[in-house]
């Protein structure tokens, strides 16, 4: 899966400017408006953004829970109502097996929620239940959920509407005739190079061109791209298109994404902690990246999607969002929905570099959220080991409950 460019491009863009955000009653590590950008510290922050892929393990452990100390962003405020996640029967899996997985994968947090109850919850690397951890590309699934909310609220009529209706600056570009659905599924047909080793790739150059006054930085670049295939005919992972989704929602609802996420998801569903969302060069939240969220709230997001989001998104939204609309070439059962990855056995989830994931198994009503600090942004060995362990957890959750007095 192609996640690395989200840091090389989107995070670097996020160092360019900041907008103020309201202060809140945050957890012990305070959420704030992020780092204020001045001419003096701009170069320093851009350097940090460029170096994230090469941070040491100590830097990852220190910074992944505290990205608001390094980058500008907005607060996603929690409400007074919190959706309870009461304890359930402990998952009958040996503690040594969990310990080994967490150690081998540099896991900071692991939670298994089944039928709304917590069956396993573990923290490490200094993370606590009160803390937050950066999402990287898991944020894509949150952003697409805001499209479903905007449809329910009447700000967007349908995913079959043209993208240019909500982003007029794309008119006359290769995005003419592209629908919101095709943007969500990354099947626009617009040519894109996401080669992170190529300094001339689109993901590397996305924020390098001059931006006309009043235009979003992502839009300014994306409207220069040519078309390579008919809309809807070809899937290509495009960091820039997820950022466009964020622009589209912001234009439709006429408020910051953090505010809309707070009002429509965080407060309505009962998220427990304030979140933090990094902003880009124009002061907008980076649609495809960089939410800092508590482990339990990551699990609640998976549960929201599994339950269907009644009263929050349009009816049937998550059923459509979490089914395969595009073939990603990974084999049977693997596909791409509305910014959600789809897996065999009817499962789906969100994934971010350095080991972040939400995985949902509707059949067993189980959500597994993992936040990590892998030594590499992407690693096939780590990915396969995580997939195997998640399968093990799902299988354990499905097993009939047998009372063990020494465990319960």
Short mmCIF file of C-alpha atoms in Angstrom, two decimals, residues 118-344:
data_model
loop_
_atom_site.label_atom_id
_atom_site.label_comp_id
_atom_site.label_asym_id
_atom_site.label_seq_id
_atom_site.Cartn_x
_atom_site.Cartn_y
_atom_site.Cartn_z
CA UNK A 118 -13.54 -3.90 25.51
CA UNK A 119 -12.08 -7.40 25.47
CA UNK A 120 -8.43 -6.41 25.21
CA UNK A 121 -6.71 -3.07 25.78
CA UNK A 122 -2.98 -2.60 26.09
CA UNK A 123 -0.65 0.42 26.07
CA UNK A 124 3.12 0.77 25.75
CA UNK A 125 5.87 3.19 24.67
CA UNK A 126 4.54 5.87 27.01
CA UNK A 127 1.03 6.03 25.50
CA UNK A 128 -1.91 6.00 27.92
CA UNK A 129 -5.68 5.92 27.56
CA UNK A 130 -5.69 9.71 27.93
CA UNK A 131 -3.11 10.22 25.17
CA UNK A 132 -3.36 10.56 21.39
CA UNK A 133 -1.38 9.09 18.49
CA UNK A 134 -1.04 10.35 14.93
CA UNK A 135 -3.16 8.61 12.29
CA UNK A 136 -1.21 9.17 9.09
CA UNK A 137 -3.45 7.80 6.28
CA UNK A 138 -6.10 6.40 8.63
CA UNK A 139 -7.41 9.98 8.47
CA UNK A 140 -8.65 9.26 4.94
CA UNK A 141 -11.50 7.20 6.34
CA UNK A 142 -12.49 10.02 8.70
CA UNK A 143 -12.50 12.52 5.82
CA UNK A 144 -14.70 10.32 3.63
CA UNK A 145 -17.14 10.00 6.53
CA UNK A 146 -17.60 13.76 6.40
CA UNK A 147 -18.84 13.39 2.81
CA UNK A 148 -21.52 11.04 4.13
CA UNK A 149 -22.37 13.54 6.85
CA UNK A 150 -22.54 16.41 4.35
CA UNK A 151 -24.97 14.42 2.20
CA UNK A 152 -27.17 13.72 5.21
CA UNK A 153 -27.09 17.40 6.18
CA UNK A 154 -27.99 18.53 2.66
CA UNK A 155 -24.70 20.27 1.87
CA UNK A 156 -23.95 17.73 -0.87
CA UNK A 157 -26.73 16.17 -2.92
CA UNK A 158 -25.08 12.96 -4.12
CA UNK A 159 -21.71 11.32 -4.79
CA UNK A 160 -22.75 11.29 -8.45
CA UNK A 161 -22.45 15.07 -8.61
CA UNK A 162 -19.43 16.51 -10.43
CA UNK A 163 -16.42 17.46 -8.37
CA UNK A 164 -16.28 20.82 -10.15
CA UNK A 165 -19.62 21.82 -8.62
CA UNK A 166 -17.91 22.10 -5.24
CA UNK A 167 -14.40 22.97 -6.42
CA UNK A 168 -15.02 25.44 -9.27
CA UNK A 169 -11.29 26.09 -9.68
CA UNK A 170 -11.00 22.57 -11.17
CA UNK A 171 -13.31 23.49 -14.06
CA UNK A 172 -11.54 23.23 -17.40
CA UNK A 173 -9.11 20.63 -16.08
CA UNK A 174 -8.92 16.84 -16.31
CA UNK A 175 -11.42 16.76 -13.45
CA UNK A 176 -14.24 17.88 -15.74
CA UNK A 177 -16.76 15.04 -15.73
CA UNK A 178 -15.26 13.36 -12.64
CA UNK A 179 -17.78 12.56 -9.91
CA UNK A 180 -17.37 12.74 -6.15
CA UNK A 181 -17.64 8.94 -6.07
CA UNK A 182 -14.72 8.62 -8.47
CA UNK A 183 -12.69 10.94 -6.30
CA UNK A 184 -13.56 8.89 -3.22
CA UNK A 185 -12.52 5.64 -4.93
CA UNK A 186 -9.41 7.15 -6.58
CA UNK A 187 -10.70 6.23 -10.03
CA UNK A 188 -10.77 9.72 -11.55
CA UNK A 189 -8.62 8.71 -14.54
CA UNK A 190 -6.37 11.71 -13.91
CA UNK A 191 -2.69 10.88 -14.41
CA UNK A 192 -0.67 10.77 -11.22
CA UNK A 193 2.81 9.64 -10.19
CA UNK A 194 3.13 8.63 -6.53
CA UNK A 195 6.78 7.50 -6.76
CA UNK A 196 8.33 8.80 -3.55
CA UNK A 197 11.86 8.24 -4.80
CA UNK A 198 11.33 10.45 -7.85
CA UNK A 199 11.81 14.18 -7.14
CA UNK A 200 9.78 14.92 -10.28
CA UNK A 201 6.79 12.83 -9.18
CA UNK A 202 3.45 14.50 -8.56
CA UNK A 203 3.50 13.65 -4.87
CA UNK A 204 6.88 15.36 -4.54
CA UNK A 205 5.92 18.41 -6.59
CA UNK A 206 2.36 18.88 -5.37
CA UNK A 207 3.15 21.86 -3.15
CA UNK A 208 6.05 23.29 -5.14
CA UNK A 209 4.19 25.46 -7.67
CA UNK A 210 3.02 29.04 -7.11
CA UNK A 211 -0.54 29.25 -5.81
CA UNK A 212 -2.86 31.92 -7.26
CA UNK A 213 -4.34 34.22 -4.61
CA UNK A 214 -7.38 32.73 -2.94
CA UNK A 215 -6.86 29.24 -4.38
CA UNK A 216 -6.19 26.09 -2.39
CA UNK A 217 -2.63 24.76 -2.80
CA UNK A 218 -3.75 21.22 -3.66
CA UNK A 219 -6.29 22.48 -6.20
CA UNK A 220 -3.66 24.72 -7.82
CA UNK A 221 -1.53 21.68 -8.61
CA UNK A 222 -4.21 19.08 -9.33
CA UNK A 223 -5.84 21.22 -12.00
CA UNK A 224 -2.59 21.09 -14.04
CA UNK A 225 -2.67 17.29 -14.41
CA UNK A 226 -3.62 15.49 -17.65
CA UNK A 227 -6.12 12.65 -18.00
CA UNK A 228 -4.82 9.13 -18.73
CA UNK A 229 -8.02 7.06 -18.55
CA UNK A 230 -11.76 7.46 -18.65
CA UNK A 231 -13.23 8.39 -15.26
CA UNK A 232 -14.12 5.29 -13.29
CA UNK A 233 -11.96 2.92 -15.36
CA UNK A 234 -8.63 2.84 -13.50
CA UNK A 235 -7.63 2.84 -9.82
CA UNK A 236 -4.48 4.75 -8.88
CA UNK A 237 -3.60 5.70 -5.32
CA UNK A 238 -3.41 9.50 -5.25
CA UNK A 239 -2.52 11.44 -2.14
CA UNK A 240 -3.64 14.64 -3.81
CA UNK A 241 -7.17 13.39 -4.41
CA UNK A 242 -7.80 12.71 -0.74
CA UNK A 243 -6.75 16.27 -0.01
CA UNK A 244 -9.22 17.37 -2.69
CA UNK A 245 -11.99 15.55 -0.83
CA UNK A 246 -11.14 17.66 2.20
CA UNK A 247 -11.32 20.83 0.09
CA UNK A 248 -14.64 19.70 -1.40
CA UNK A 249 -16.24 19.06 2.00
CA UNK A 250 -14.91 22.32 3.41
CA UNK A 251 -16.32 24.26 0.46
CA UNK A 252 -19.68 22.50 0.79
CA UNK A 253 -20.18 22.93 4.53
CA UNK A 254 -18.41 26.30 4.72
CA UNK A 255 -16.57 25.54 7.94
CA UNK A 256 -13.23 23.97 8.89
CA UNK A 257 -13.16 20.18 8.69
CA UNK A 258 -12.16 19.99 12.36
CA UNK A 259 -15.28 21.92 13.33
CA UNK A 260 -17.52 19.77 11.14
CA UNK A 261 -15.92 16.55 12.42
CA UNK A 262 -16.46 17.76 15.97
CA UNK A 263 -20.11 18.71 15.49
CA UNK A 264 -21.21 15.81 13.30
CA UNK A 265 -19.09 12.89 14.54
CA UNK A 266 -17.16 13.57 17.74
CA UNK A 267 -20.04 15.05 19.73
CA UNK A 268 -22.91 13.09 18.17
CA UNK A 269 -21.32 9.68 18.50
CA UNK A 270 -19.62 10.32 21.81
CA UNK A 271 -15.88 10.40 21.21
CA UNK A 272 -13.99 10.63 24.47
CA UNK A 273 -11.04 12.94 23.80
CA UNK A 274 -10.29 16.06 21.80
CA UNK A 275 -8.38 15.30 18.61
CA UNK A 276 -5.90 17.41 16.67
CA UNK A 277 -5.87 17.81 12.87
CA UNK A 278 -2.88 19.27 11.05
CA UNK A 279 -3.45 22.04 8.53
CA UNK A 280 -1.92 22.61 5.10
CA UNK A 281 -0.42 25.58 3.30
CA UNK A 282 -3.75 27.38 3.02
CA UNK A 283 -4.81 26.74 6.61
CA UNK A 284 -7.08 23.81 5.69
CA UNK A 285 -6.94 20.47 7.43
CA UNK A 286 -4.94 17.90 5.44
CA UNK A 287 -7.76 15.64 4.26
CA UNK A 288 -5.60 12.59 3.76
CA UNK A 289 -3.50 12.66 6.86
CA UNK A 290 -2.53 13.63 10.29
CA UNK A 291 -5.30 13.38 12.83
CA UNK A 292 -4.11 12.75 16.38
CA UNK A 293 -6.72 10.58 18.11
CA UNK A 294 -6.96 8.48 21.27
CA UNK A 295 -6.88 4.69 20.90
CA UNK A 296 -10.44 4.26 22.16
CA UNK A 297 -11.71 6.89 19.74
CA UNK A 298 -10.03 5.08 16.84
CA UNK A 299 -12.00 2.01 17.95
CA UNK A 300 -15.19 4.07 18.21
CA UNK A 301 -14.66 5.20 14.61
CA UNK A 302 -14.54 1.58 13.49
CA UNK A 303 -17.64 0.84 15.55
CA UNK A 304 -19.46 3.83 14.03
CA UNK A 305 -18.75 2.49 10.54
CA UNK A 306 -19.77 -1.04 11.52
CA UNK A 307 -23.06 0.18 13.04
CA UNK A 308 -23.96 2.28 9.99
CA UNK A 309 -23.73 5.78 11.44
CA UNK A 310 -27.46 6.41 11.88
CA UNK A 311 -28.13 10.09 12.51
CA UNK A 312 -24.59 11.02 11.48
CA UNK A 313 -24.20 10.03 7.82
CA UNK A 314 -26.68 9.45 5.02
CA UNK A 315 -28.60 6.13 5.21
CA UNK A 316 -26.59 3.33 3.63
CA UNK A 317 -23.43 5.42 3.53
CA UNK A 318 -21.12 3.00 5.29
CA UNK A 319 -22.48 0.01 3.40
CA UNK A 320 -21.34 1.75 0.22
CA UNK A 321 -18.17 3.26 1.67
CA UNK A 322 -16.82 -0.03 2.99
CA UNK A 323 -17.48 -2.27 -0.02
CA UNK A 324 -15.01 -2.70 -2.86
CA UNK A 325 -15.58 -0.25 -5.70
CA UNK A 326 -12.11 -0.68 -7.20
CA UNK A 327 -9.62 -3.52 -7.63
CA UNK A 328 -6.26 -2.66 -6.10
CA UNK A 329 -4.43 -5.61 -7.60
CA UNK A 330 -3.68 -7.29 -4.27
CA UNK A 331 -5.70 -10.40 -4.95
CA UNK A 332 -9.18 -11.82 -4.25
CA UNK A 333 -11.07 -10.03 -1.51
CA UNK A 334 -8.88 -6.95 -1.48
CA UNK A 335 -10.21 -3.68 -2.86
CA UNK A 336 -10.88 -0.02 -2.24
CA UNK A 337 -14.09 1.72 -1.20
CA UNK A 338 -14.71 5.33 -0.25
CA UNK A 339 -11.29 5.83 1.33
CA UNK A 340 -11.60 2.51 3.18
CA UNK A 341 -9.60 -0.58 2.24
CA UNK A 342 -11.63 -3.77 1.87
CA UNK A 343 -10.39 -7.22 2.85
CA UNK A 344 -11.42 -10.86 2.55
#
